[in-house]
Short mmCIF file of C-alpha atoms in Angstrom, two decimals:
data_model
loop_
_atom_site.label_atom_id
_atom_site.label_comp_id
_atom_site.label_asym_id
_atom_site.label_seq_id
_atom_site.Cartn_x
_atom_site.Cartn_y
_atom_site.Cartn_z
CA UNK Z 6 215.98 -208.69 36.77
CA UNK Z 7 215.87 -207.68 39.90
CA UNK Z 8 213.57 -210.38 41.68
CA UNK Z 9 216.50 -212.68 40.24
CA UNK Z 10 219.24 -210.48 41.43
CA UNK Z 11 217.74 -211.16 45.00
CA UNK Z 12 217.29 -215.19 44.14
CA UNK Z 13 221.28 -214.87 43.96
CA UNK Z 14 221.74 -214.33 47.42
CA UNK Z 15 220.49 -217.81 48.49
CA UNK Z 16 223.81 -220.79 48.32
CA UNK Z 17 223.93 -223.16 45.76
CA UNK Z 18 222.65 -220.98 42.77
CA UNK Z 19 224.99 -221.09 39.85
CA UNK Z 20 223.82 -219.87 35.68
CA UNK Z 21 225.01 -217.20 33.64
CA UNK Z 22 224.55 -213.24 32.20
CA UNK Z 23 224.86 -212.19 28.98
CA UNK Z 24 224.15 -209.53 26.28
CA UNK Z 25 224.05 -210.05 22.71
CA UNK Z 26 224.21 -207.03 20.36
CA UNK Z 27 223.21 -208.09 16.66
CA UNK Z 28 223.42 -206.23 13.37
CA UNK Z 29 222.76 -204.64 10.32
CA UNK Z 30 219.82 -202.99 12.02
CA UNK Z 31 220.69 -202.38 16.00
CA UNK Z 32 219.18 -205.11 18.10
CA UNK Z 33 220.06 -206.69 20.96
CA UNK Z 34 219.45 -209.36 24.20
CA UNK Z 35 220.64 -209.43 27.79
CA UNK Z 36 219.40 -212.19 29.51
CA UNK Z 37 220.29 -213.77 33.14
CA UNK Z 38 219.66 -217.11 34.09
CA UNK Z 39 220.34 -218.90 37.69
CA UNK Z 40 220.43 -222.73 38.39
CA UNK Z 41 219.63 -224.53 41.68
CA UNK Z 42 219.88 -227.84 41.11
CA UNK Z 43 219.23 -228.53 44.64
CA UNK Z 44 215.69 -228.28 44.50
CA UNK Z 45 215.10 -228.36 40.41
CA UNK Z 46 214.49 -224.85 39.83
CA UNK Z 47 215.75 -222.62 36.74
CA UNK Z 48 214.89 -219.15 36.45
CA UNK Z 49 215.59 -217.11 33.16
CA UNK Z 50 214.92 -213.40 32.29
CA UNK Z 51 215.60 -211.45 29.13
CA UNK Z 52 215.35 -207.80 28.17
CA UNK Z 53 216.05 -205.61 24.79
CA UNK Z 54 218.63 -203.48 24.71
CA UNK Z 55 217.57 -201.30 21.86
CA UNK Z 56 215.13 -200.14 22.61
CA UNK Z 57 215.58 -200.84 26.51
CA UNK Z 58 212.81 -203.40 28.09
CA UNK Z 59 211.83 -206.20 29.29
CA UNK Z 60 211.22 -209.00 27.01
CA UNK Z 61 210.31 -212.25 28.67
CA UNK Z 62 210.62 -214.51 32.61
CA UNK Z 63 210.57 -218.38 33.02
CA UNK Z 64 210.52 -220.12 35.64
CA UNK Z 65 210.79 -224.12 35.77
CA UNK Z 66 210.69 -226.23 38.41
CA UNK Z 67 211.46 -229.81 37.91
CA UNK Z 68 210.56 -233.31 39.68
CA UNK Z 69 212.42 -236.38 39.53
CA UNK Z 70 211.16 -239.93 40.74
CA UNK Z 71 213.67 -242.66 39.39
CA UNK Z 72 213.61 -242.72 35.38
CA UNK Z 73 210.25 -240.23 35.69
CA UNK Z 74 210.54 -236.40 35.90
CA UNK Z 75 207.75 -233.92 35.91
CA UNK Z 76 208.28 -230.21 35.35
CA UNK Z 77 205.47 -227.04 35.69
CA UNK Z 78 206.52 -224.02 33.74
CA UNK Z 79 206.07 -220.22 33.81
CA UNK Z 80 206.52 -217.67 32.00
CA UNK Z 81 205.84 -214.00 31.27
CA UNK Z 82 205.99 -211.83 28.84
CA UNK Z 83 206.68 -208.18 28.07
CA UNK Z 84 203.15 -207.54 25.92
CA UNK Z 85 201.89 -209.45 29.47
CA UNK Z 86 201.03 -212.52 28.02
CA UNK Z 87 201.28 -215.76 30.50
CA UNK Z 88 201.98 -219.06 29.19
CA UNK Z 89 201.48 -222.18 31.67
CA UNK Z 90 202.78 -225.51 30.86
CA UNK Z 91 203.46 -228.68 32.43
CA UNK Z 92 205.48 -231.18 31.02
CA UNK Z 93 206.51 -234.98 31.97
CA UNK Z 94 209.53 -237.30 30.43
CA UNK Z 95 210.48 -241.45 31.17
CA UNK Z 96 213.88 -242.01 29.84
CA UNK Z 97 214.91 -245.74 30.11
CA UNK Z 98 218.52 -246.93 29.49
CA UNK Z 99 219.76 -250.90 28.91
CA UNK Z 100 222.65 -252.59 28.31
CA UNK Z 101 222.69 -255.74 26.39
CA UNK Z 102 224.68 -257.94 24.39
CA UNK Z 103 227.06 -255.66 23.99
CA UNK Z 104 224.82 -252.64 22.87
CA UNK Z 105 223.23 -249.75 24.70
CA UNK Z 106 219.81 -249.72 24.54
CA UNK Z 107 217.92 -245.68 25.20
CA UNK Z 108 214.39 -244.91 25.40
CA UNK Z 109 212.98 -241.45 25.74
CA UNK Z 110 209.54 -240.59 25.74
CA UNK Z 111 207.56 -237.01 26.62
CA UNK Z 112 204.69 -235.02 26.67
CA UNK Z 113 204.22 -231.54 27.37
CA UNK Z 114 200.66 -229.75 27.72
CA UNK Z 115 199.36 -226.02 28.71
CA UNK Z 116 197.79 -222.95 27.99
CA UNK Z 117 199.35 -220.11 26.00
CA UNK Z 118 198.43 -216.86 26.50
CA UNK Z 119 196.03 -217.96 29.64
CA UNK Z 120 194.90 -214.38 30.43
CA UNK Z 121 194.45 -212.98 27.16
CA UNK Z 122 193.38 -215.43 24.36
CA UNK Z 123 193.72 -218.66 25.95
CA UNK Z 124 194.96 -221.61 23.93
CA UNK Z 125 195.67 -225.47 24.28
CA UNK Z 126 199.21 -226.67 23.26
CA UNK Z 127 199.48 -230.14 23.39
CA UNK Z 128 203.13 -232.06 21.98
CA UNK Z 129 204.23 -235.47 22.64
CA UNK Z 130 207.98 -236.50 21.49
CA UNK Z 131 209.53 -240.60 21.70
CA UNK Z 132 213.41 -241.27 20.66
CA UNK Z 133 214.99 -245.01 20.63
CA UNK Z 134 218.29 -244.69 20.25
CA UNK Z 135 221.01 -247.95 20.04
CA UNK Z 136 224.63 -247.64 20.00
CA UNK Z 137 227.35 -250.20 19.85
CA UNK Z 138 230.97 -249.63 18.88
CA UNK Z 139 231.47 -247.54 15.60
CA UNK Z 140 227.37 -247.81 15.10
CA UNK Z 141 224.65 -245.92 15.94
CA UNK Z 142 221.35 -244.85 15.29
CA UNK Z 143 218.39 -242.85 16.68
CA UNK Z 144 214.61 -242.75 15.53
CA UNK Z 145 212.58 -239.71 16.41
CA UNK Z 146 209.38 -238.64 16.38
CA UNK Z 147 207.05 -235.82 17.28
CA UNK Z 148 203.65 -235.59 17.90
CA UNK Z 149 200.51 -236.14 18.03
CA UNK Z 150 199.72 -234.95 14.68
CA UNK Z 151 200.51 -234.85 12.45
CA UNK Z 152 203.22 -237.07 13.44
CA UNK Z 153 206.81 -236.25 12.24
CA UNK Z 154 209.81 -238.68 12.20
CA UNK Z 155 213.55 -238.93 11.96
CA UNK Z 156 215.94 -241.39 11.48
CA UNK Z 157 219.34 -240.90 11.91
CA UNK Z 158 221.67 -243.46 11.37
CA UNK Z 159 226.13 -243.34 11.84
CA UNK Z 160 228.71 -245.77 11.07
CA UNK Z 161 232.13 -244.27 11.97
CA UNK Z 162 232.27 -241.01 10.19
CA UNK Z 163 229.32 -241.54 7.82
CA UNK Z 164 225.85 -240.08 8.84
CA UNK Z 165 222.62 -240.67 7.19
CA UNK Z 166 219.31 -238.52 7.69
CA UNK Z 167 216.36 -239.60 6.48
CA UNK Z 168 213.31 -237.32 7.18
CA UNK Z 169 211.54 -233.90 6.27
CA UNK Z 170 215.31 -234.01 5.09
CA UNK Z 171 217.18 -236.65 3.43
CA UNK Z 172 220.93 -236.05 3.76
CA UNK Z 173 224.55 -237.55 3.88
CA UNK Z 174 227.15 -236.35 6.18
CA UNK Z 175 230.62 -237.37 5.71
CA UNK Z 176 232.92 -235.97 8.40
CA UNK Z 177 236.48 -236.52 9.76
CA UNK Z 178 239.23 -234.96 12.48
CA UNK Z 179 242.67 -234.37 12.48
CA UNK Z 180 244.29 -232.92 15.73
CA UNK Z 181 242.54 -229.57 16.27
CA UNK Z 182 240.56 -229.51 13.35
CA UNK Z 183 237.30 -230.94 11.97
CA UNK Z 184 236.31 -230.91 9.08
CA UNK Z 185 232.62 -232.12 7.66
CA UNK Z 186 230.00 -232.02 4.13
CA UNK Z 187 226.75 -232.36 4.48
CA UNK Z 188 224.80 -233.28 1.47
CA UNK Z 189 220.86 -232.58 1.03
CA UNK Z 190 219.38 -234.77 -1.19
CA UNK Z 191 215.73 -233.63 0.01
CA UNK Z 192 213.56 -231.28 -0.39
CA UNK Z 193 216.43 -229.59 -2.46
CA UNK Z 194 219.91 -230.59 -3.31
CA UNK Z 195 222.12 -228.42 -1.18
CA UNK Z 196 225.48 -228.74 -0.54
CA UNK Z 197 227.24 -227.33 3.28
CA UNK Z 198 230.93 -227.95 4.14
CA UNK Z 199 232.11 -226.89 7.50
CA UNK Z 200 235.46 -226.36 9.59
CA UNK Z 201 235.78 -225.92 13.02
CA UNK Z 202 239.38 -225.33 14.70
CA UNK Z 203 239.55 -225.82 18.46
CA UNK Z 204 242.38 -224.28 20.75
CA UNK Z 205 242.80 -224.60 24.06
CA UNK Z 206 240.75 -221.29 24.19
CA UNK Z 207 239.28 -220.11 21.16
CA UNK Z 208 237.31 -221.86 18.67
CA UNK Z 209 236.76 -220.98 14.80
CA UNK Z 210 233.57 -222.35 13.14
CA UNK Z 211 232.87 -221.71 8.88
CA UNK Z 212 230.09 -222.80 7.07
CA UNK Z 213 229.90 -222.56 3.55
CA UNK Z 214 227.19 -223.61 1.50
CA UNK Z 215 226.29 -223.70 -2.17
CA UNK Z 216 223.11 -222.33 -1.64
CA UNK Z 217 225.13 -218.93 -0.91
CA UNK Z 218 224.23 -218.50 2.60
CA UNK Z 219 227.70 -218.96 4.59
CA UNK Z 220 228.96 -217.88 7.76
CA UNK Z 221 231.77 -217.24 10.58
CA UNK Z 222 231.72 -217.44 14.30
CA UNK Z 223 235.11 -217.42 16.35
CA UNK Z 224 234.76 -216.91 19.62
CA UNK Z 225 237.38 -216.86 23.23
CA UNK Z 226 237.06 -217.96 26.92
CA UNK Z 227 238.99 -216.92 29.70
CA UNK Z 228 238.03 -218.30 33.29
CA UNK Z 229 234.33 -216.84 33.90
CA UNK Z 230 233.92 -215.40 30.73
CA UNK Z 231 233.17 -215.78 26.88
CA UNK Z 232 233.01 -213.64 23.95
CA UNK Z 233 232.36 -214.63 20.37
CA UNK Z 234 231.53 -213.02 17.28
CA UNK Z 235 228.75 -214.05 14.17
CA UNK Z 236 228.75 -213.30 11.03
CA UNK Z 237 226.32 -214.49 8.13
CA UNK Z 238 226.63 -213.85 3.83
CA UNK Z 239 224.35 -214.29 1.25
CA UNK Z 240 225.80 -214.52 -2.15
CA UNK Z 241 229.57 -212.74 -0.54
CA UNK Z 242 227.22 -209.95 0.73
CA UNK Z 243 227.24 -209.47 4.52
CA UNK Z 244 223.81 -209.96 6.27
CA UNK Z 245 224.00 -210.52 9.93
CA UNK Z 246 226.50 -209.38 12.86
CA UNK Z 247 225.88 -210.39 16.12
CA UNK Z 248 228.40 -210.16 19.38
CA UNK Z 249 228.05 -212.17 22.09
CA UNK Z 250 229.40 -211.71 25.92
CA UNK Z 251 228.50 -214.34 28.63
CA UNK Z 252 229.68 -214.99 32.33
CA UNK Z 253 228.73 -217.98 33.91
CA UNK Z 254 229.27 -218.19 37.77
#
């Protein structure tokens, strides 16, 4: 925390602090995380608050020639574990006959836990997407193996997913509020229907499925700062609590 403390001194660094104090059982996160997008650098650090310690530091540094970027990683853990990973992107965008045309393609590679148990992580990701007026639709997949795709297709305010799961969202606005129902055909028919209300400063988000698990988050900005509160049910019985403050400068 401090190293990053000192990184704030230099111009052009912007990010954000925050804690995060969740319940039943006392837990929480503060984390801070600086920005210089002058030279491509991000630098987070977290730490637990109960009990008080330092949980993990990243640090990225990212390279961009053209439609190419390139980006080494590092970070460190509390237990002192050290992951290193590099990891490259082409993204590709076209316009034509009246439809935008987006290619994305990746790879990231490294070692995890290089200096006590070293091993190999290896992931490679591709997404086409098209979009033209009221229609879209975006095919994803994640590699190498085994390989995993999804399809998402949308046609106004109609969205279809067809992968690991197969569901139909149906959604719709109305001044400040939106309103949407998602249903899971696969691996398990499950039915969600969620509001969200936007003000000019406050939000309120509900989620209620008929699997039983529903919750709450509303949450308020003013200038610099945010605070929001979670809350999570199972079967009407209250699960999860979770407060959130975050400053961004």
């Amino acid at each position: 925390m401090i190293f990053l403390l000192l990184l704030l001194t230099f111009s052009g660094a912007s990010g954000e602090i925050g804690a995060r104090v969740e319940g039943l059982a006392p837990a929480g996160t503060v984390w801070l995380e600086t920005d210089w997008e002058e030279v491509g650098a991000t630098a987070r650090i977290e730490g637990n608050l109960f009990p008080l310690g330092f949980r993990r530091g990243n640090l990225k540094i990212a390279w961009g020639l053209g439609e190419f970027s390139l980006a080494p990683e590092f970070t460190v853990f509390g237990s002192g574990r050290i992951d290193l990973f590099l990891s490259s992107s082409l993204e590709s965008r076209l316009t034509t006959y009246g439809s935008n045309l987006a290619f994305h393609a990746g790879a990231k590679g490294g070692l995890a836990a290089v200096n006590l148990a070293p091993s190999v992580v290896f992931a490679t990701w591709l997404i086409i997407a098209v979009e033209k007026d009221a229609f879209s639709a975006e095919l994803s997949l994640d590699g190498p193996y085994p390989w995993q795709s999804r399809l998402e297709i949308c046609w106004d305010q109609v969205t279809l997913n067809l992968g690991t799961i197969i569901s139909l969202t149906l959604s719709g606005e109305q001044k400040e509020w939106q309103l949407s129902s998602t249903f899971q055909i696969w691996p398990k028919p499950v039915q969600t229907h969620s509001l969200v209300w936007t003000g000019e400063s406050s939000e309120l988000r509900i989620s209620l499925a008929s699997s039983g698990q529903h919750w709450c988050r509303v949450g308020e900005s003013q200038g610099d700062w945010a605070v929001s509160a979670f809350f999570a049910f199972s079967c009407a019985q209250l699960t999860q609590v979770a407060l959130e403050v975050v400053r961004t400068f």
